[in-house]
Short mmCIF file of C-alpha atoms in Angstrom, two decimals:
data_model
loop_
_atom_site.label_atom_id
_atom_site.label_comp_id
_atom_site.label_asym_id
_atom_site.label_seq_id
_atom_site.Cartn_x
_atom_site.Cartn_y
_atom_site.Cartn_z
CA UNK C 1 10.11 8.67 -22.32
CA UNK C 2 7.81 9.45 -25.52
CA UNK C 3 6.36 5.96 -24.76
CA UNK C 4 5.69 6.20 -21.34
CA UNK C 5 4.09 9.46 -22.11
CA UNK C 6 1.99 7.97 -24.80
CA UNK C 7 0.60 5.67 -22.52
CA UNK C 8 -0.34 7.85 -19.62
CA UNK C 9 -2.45 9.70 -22.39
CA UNK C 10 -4.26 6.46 -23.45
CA UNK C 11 -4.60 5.50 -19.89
CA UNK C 12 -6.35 8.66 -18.84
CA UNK C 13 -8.35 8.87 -22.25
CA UNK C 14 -9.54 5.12 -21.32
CA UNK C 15 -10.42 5.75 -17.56
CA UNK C 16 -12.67 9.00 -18.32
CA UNK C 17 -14.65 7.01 -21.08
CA UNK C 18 -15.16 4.47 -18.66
CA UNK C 19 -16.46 5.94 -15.41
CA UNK C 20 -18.35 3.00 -14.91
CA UNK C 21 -17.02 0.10 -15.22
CA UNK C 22 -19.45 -2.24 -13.55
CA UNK C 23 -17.13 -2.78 -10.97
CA UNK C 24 -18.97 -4.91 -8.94
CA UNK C 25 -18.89 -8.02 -10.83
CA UNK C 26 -14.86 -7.07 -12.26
CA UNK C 27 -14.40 -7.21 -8.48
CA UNK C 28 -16.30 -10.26 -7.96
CA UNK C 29 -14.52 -12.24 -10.21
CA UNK C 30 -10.93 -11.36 -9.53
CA UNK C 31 -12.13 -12.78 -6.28
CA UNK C 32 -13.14 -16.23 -7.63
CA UNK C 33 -9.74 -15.97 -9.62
CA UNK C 34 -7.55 -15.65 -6.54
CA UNK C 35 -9.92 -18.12 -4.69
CA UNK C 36 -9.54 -20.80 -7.69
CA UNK C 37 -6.19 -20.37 -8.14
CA UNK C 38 -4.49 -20.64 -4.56
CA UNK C 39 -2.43 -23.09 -5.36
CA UNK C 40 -0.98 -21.52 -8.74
CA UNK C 41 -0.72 -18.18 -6.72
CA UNK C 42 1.00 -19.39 -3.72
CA UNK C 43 3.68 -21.60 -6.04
CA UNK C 44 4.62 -18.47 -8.06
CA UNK C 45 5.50 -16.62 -5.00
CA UNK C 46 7.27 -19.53 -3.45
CA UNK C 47 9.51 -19.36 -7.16
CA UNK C 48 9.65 -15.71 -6.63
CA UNK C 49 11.07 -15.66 -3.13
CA UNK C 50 13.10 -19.03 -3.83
CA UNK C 51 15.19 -16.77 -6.31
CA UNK C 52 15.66 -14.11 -3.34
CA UNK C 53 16.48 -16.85 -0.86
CA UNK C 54 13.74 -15.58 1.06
CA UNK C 55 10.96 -17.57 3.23
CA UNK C 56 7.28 -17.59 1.66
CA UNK C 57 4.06 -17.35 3.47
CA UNK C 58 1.67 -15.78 1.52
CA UNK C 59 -2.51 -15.57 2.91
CA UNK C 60 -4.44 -15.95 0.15
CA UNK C 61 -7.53 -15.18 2.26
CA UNK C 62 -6.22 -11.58 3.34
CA UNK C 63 -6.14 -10.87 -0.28
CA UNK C 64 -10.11 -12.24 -0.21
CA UNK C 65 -10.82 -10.05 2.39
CA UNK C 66 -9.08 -6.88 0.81
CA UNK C 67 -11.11 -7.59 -2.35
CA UNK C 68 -14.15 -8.66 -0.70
CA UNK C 69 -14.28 -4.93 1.33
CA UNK C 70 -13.19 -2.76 -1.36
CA UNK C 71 -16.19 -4.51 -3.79
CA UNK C 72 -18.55 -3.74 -0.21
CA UNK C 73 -17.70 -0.13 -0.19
CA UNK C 74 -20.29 2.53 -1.00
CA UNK C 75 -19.30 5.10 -3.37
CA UNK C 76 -20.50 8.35 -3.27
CA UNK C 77 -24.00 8.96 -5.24
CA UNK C 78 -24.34 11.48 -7.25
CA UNK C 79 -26.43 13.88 -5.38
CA UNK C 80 -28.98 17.32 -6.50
CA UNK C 81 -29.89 20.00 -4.40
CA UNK C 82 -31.71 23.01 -4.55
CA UNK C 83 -31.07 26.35 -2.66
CA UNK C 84 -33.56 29.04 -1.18
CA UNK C 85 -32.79 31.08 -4.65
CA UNK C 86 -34.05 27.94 -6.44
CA UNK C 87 -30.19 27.47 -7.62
CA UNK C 88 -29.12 23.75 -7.83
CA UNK C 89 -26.49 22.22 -7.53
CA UNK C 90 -24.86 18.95 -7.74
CA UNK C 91 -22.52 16.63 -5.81
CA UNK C 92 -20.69 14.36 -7.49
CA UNK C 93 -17.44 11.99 -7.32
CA UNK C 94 -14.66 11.94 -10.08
CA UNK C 95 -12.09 9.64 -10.64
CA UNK C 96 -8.41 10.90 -10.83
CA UNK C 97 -7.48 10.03 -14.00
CA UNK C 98 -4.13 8.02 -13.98
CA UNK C 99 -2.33 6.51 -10.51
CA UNK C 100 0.76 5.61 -10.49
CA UNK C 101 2.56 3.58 -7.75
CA UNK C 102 6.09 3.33 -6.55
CA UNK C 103 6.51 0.06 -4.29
CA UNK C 104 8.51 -2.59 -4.04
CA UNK C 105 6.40 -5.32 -5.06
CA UNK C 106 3.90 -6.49 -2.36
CA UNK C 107 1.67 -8.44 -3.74
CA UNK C 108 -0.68 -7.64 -0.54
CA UNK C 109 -0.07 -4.25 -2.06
CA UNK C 110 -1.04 -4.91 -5.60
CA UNK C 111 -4.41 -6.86 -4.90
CA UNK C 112 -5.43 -3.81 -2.93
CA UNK C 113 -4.73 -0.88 -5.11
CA UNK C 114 -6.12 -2.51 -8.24
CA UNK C 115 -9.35 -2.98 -6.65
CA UNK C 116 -9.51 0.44 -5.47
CA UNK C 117 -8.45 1.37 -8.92
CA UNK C 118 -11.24 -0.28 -10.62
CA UNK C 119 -13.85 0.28 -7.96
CA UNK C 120 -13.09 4.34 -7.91
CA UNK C 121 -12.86 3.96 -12.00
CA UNK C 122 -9.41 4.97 -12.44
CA UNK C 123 -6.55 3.97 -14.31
CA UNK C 124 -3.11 2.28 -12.55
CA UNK C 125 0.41 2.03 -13.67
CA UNK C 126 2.21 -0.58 -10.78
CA UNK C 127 6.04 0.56 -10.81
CA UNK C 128 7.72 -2.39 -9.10
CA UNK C 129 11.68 -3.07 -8.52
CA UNK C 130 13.77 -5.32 -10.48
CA UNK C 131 13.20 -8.69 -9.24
CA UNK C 132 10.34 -8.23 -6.58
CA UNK C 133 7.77 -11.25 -7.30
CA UNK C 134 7.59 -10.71 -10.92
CA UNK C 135 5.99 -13.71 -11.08
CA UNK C 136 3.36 -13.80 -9.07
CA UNK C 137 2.02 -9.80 -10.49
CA UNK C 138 2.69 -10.71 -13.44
CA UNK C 139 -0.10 -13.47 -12.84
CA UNK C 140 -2.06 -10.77 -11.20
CA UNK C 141 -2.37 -7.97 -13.58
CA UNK C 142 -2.42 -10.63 -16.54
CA UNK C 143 -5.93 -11.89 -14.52
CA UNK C 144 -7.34 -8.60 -14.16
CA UNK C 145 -6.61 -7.41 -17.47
CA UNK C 146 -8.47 -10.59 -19.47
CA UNK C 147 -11.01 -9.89 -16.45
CA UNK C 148 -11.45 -6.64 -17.71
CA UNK C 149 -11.51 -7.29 -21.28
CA UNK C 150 -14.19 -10.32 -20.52
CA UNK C 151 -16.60 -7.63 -19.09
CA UNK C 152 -15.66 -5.30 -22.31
CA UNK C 153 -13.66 -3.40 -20.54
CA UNK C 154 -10.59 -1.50 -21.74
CA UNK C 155 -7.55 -4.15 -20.23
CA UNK C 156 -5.12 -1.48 -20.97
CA UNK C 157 -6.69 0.42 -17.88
CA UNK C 158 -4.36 -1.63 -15.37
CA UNK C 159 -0.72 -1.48 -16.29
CA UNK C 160 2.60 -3.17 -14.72
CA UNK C 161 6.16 -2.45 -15.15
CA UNK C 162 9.28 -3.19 -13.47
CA UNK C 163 11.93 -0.44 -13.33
CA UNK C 164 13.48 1.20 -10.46
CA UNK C 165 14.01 3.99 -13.26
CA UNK C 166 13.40 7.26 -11.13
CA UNK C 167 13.05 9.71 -14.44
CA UNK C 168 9.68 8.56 -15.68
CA UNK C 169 7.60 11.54 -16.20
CA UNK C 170 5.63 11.19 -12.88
CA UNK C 171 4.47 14.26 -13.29
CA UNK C 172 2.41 13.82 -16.08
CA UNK C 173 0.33 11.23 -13.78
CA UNK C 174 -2.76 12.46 -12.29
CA UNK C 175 -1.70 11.25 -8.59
CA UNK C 176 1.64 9.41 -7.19
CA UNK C 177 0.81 6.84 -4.93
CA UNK C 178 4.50 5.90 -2.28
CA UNK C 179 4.71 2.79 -0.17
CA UNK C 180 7.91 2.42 1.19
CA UNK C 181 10.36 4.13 3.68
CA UNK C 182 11.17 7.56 4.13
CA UNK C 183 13.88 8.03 1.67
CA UNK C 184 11.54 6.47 -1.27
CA UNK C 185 8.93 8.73 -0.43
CA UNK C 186 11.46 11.86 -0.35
CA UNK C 187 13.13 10.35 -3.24
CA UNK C 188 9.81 10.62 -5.32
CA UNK C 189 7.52 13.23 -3.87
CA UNK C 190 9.51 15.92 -5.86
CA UNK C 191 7.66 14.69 -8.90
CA UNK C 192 4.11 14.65 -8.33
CA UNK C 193 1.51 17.70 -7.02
CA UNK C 194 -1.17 14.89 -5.92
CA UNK C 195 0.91 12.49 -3.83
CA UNK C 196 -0.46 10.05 -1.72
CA UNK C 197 2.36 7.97 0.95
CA UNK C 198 2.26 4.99 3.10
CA UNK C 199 5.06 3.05 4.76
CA UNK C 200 3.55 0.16 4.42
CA UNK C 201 5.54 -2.83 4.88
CA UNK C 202 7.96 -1.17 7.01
CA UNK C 203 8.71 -1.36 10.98
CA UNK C 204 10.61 0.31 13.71
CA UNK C 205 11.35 -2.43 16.50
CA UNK C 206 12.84 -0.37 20.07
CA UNK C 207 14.40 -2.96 22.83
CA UNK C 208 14.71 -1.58 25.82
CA UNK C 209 14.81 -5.05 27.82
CA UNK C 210 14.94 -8.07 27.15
CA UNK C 211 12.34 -9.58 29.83
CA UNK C 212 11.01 -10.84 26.60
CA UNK C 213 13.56 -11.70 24.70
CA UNK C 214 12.53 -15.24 23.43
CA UNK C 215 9.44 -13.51 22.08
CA UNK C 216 11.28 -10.53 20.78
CA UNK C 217 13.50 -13.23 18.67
CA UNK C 218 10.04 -14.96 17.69
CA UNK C 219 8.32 -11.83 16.02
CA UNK C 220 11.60 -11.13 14.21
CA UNK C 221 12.05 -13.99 12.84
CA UNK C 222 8.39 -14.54 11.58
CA UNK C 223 8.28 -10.72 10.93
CA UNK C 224 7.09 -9.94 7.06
CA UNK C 225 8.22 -6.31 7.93
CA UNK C 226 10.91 -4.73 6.73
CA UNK C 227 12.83 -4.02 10.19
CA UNK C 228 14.68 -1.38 11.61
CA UNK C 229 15.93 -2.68 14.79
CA UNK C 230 17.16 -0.34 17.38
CA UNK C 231 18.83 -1.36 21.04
CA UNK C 232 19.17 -0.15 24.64
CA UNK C 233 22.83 0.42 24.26
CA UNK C 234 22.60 -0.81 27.99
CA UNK C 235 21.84 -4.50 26.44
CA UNK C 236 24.01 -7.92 25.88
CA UNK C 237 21.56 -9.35 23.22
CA UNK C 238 22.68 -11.29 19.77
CA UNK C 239 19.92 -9.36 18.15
CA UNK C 240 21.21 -7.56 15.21
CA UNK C 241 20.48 -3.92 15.82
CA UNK C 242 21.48 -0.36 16.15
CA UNK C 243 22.53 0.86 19.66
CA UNK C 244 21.22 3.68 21.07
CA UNK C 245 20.59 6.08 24.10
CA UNK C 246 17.78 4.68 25.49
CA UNK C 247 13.76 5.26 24.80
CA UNK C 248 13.65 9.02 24.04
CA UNK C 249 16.43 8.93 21.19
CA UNK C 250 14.40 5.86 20.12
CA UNK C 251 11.80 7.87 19.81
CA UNK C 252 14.23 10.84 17.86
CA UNK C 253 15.03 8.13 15.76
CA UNK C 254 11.83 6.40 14.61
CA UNK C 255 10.56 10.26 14.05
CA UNK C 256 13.10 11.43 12.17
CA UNK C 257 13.94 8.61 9.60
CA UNK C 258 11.47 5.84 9.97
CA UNK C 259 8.46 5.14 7.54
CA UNK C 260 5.78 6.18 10.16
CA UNK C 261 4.25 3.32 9.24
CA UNK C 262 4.58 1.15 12.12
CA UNK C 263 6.57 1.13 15.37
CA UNK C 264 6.74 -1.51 18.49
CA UNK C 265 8.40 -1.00 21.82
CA UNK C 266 10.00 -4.20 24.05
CA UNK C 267 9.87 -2.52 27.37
CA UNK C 268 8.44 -3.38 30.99
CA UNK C 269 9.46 0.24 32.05
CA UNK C 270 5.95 1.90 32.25
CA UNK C 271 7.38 5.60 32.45
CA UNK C 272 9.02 4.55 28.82
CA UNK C 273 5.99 2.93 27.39
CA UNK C 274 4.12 6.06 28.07
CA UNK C 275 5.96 8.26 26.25
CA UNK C 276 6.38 6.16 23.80
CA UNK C 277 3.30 5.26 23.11
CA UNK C 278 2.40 10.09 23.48
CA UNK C 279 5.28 10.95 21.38
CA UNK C 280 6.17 7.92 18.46
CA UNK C 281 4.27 9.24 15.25
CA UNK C 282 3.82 6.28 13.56
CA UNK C 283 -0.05 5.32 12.26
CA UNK C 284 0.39 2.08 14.74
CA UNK C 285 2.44 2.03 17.50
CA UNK C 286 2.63 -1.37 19.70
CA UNK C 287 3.80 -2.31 23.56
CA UNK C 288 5.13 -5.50 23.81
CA UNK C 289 3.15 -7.00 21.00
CA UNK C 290 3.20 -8.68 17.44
CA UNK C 291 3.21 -5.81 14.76
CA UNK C 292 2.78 -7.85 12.10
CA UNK C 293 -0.97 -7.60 12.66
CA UNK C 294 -0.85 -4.23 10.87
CA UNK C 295 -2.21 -5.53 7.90
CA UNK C 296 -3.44 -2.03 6.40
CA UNK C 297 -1.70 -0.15 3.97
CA UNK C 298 -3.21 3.44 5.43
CA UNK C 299 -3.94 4.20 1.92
CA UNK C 300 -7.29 5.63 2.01
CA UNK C 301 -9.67 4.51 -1.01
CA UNK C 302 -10.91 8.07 -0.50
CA UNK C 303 -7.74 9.25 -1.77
CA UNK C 304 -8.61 7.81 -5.39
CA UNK C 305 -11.31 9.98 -6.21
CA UNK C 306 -12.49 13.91 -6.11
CA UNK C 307 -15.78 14.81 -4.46
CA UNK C 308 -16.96 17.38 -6.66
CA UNK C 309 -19.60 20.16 -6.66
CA UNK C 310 -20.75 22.03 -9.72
CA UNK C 311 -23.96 24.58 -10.52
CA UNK C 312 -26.40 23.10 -12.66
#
């Protein structure tokens, strides 16, 4: 506990002494990294998954992309104005401090929230499971950390550790970043003021025909989702799912315990893709279509950073 402490002191100390951190060319060359080292990237996840008995795919150039638009973004300038009383006043932006994150492991998810990290100057402890492609962060944070100290930049600023140890002083962190379903967000908002949720990697499937059920089959099986499969009671399907009363205790359902991350309806009922589609409160909702073009974590990079205003 003392140690964990310790280090969330450091951490912050080291992310307030560097507010900037040149993150452009950091950025910039974690890109070439991950573009120069496909191969090496995509074989440690294969070993990682291998040991889980689990299918790899892994697109190397979504993580380009991720890193690509984080490095285009525009941070806020640091702005002076002057009032009719001749007052000024400044805007300005200010990094959180420390950001921890609760996930299980993505590696999607770990490209994307160190580059926010280091692009909003902040610090990042990455809580991962036991088990979930060690490997392959590992390889990550150990790139972005010699990046880091290349560019003379404090390495200790990004930060890795695999635990599902729930007593960490979270509190202590400046913000709690959750990505996973309901009951780990619940399970871990208690502990943090400044939480920031996403049920990222989670999915709500509803079948309430199977007109399509070849392609229903398809999208599981390819699915990188973590599925929740629920089914028209109504239905003789092999699917592996929960039976229930139709669309609107779908709906009940999805609203009351999924991640509210994503949600897809199998239906050629138009009355019940309509209220689907009004009443499911998930950020993406889908008719009869792939959800595993979601790609987005919903994690703002706007929630890494205060906008400030002070008197000058």
């Amino acid at each position: 506990m003392e140690e964990f402490l310790t280090k969330v002191k450091v951490m912050r100390e080291m992310a307030f002494e560097s507010t900037d951190l040149g993150a452009e060319k950091v950025l910039k060359e974690f890109y070439i990294f991950i573009e120069q080292n496909e191969d090496i990237i995509k074989e440690c996840y294969k070993l990682d998954n291998e040991l889980k008995k689990k299918e790899s795919f892994l697109a190397i150039k979504r993580m380009l992309d991720t890193v690509d638009e984080i490095n285009k973004y525009e941070m806020p300038e640091t702005r002076t104005y002057t009032l009719l009383n001749e007052r000024k006043f400044i805007m300005y932006k200010q990094s959180k401090g420390v950001i921890g994150v609760v996930y299980d492991g993505d590696v999607y998810i770990t490209v994307e929230l160190i580059a926010k990290a280091i692009k909003t100057g902040n610090a990042l402890i990455l809580n991962v499971g036991i088990n979930n492609n060690i490997g392959t962060n590992n390889l990550l944070v150990t790139a972005i950390k010699e990046i880091l100290e290349k560019n003379d930049k404090p390495k200790g600023l990004i930060d890795i550790i695999f635990s599902e140890n729930n007593e960490l002083e979270y509190g202590e962190l400046d913000s709690l970043v959750l990505v996973g379903n309901k009951k780990i967000q619940e399970k871990y908002s208690k502990y943090n003021d400044d939480i920031i949720k996403s049920g990222y990697g989670y999915c709500e499937i509803y079948i309430d025909d199977l007109n399509n059920e070849q392609f229903i089959k398809e999208v599981i099986k390819k699915s990188e989702f973590k599925l929740k499969i629920y089914i028209n009671k109504d239905l003789q399907t092999d699917i592996d799912g929960e039976k229930i009363n139709g669309c609107e205790n779908a709906i009940e359902c999805i609203n009351k315990d999924g991640a509210r991350f994503t949600s897809v309806i199998f239906s050629d009922n138009a009355n019940c893709q309509k209220i689907f589609l009004k009443r499911c409160k998930s950020g993406h909702v889908f008719i009869n279509a792939d959800p595993n073009i979601a790609e987005d974590s919903n994690i703002s990079i706007e929630d890494f950073y205060y906008n400030k205003i002070g008197m000058v």
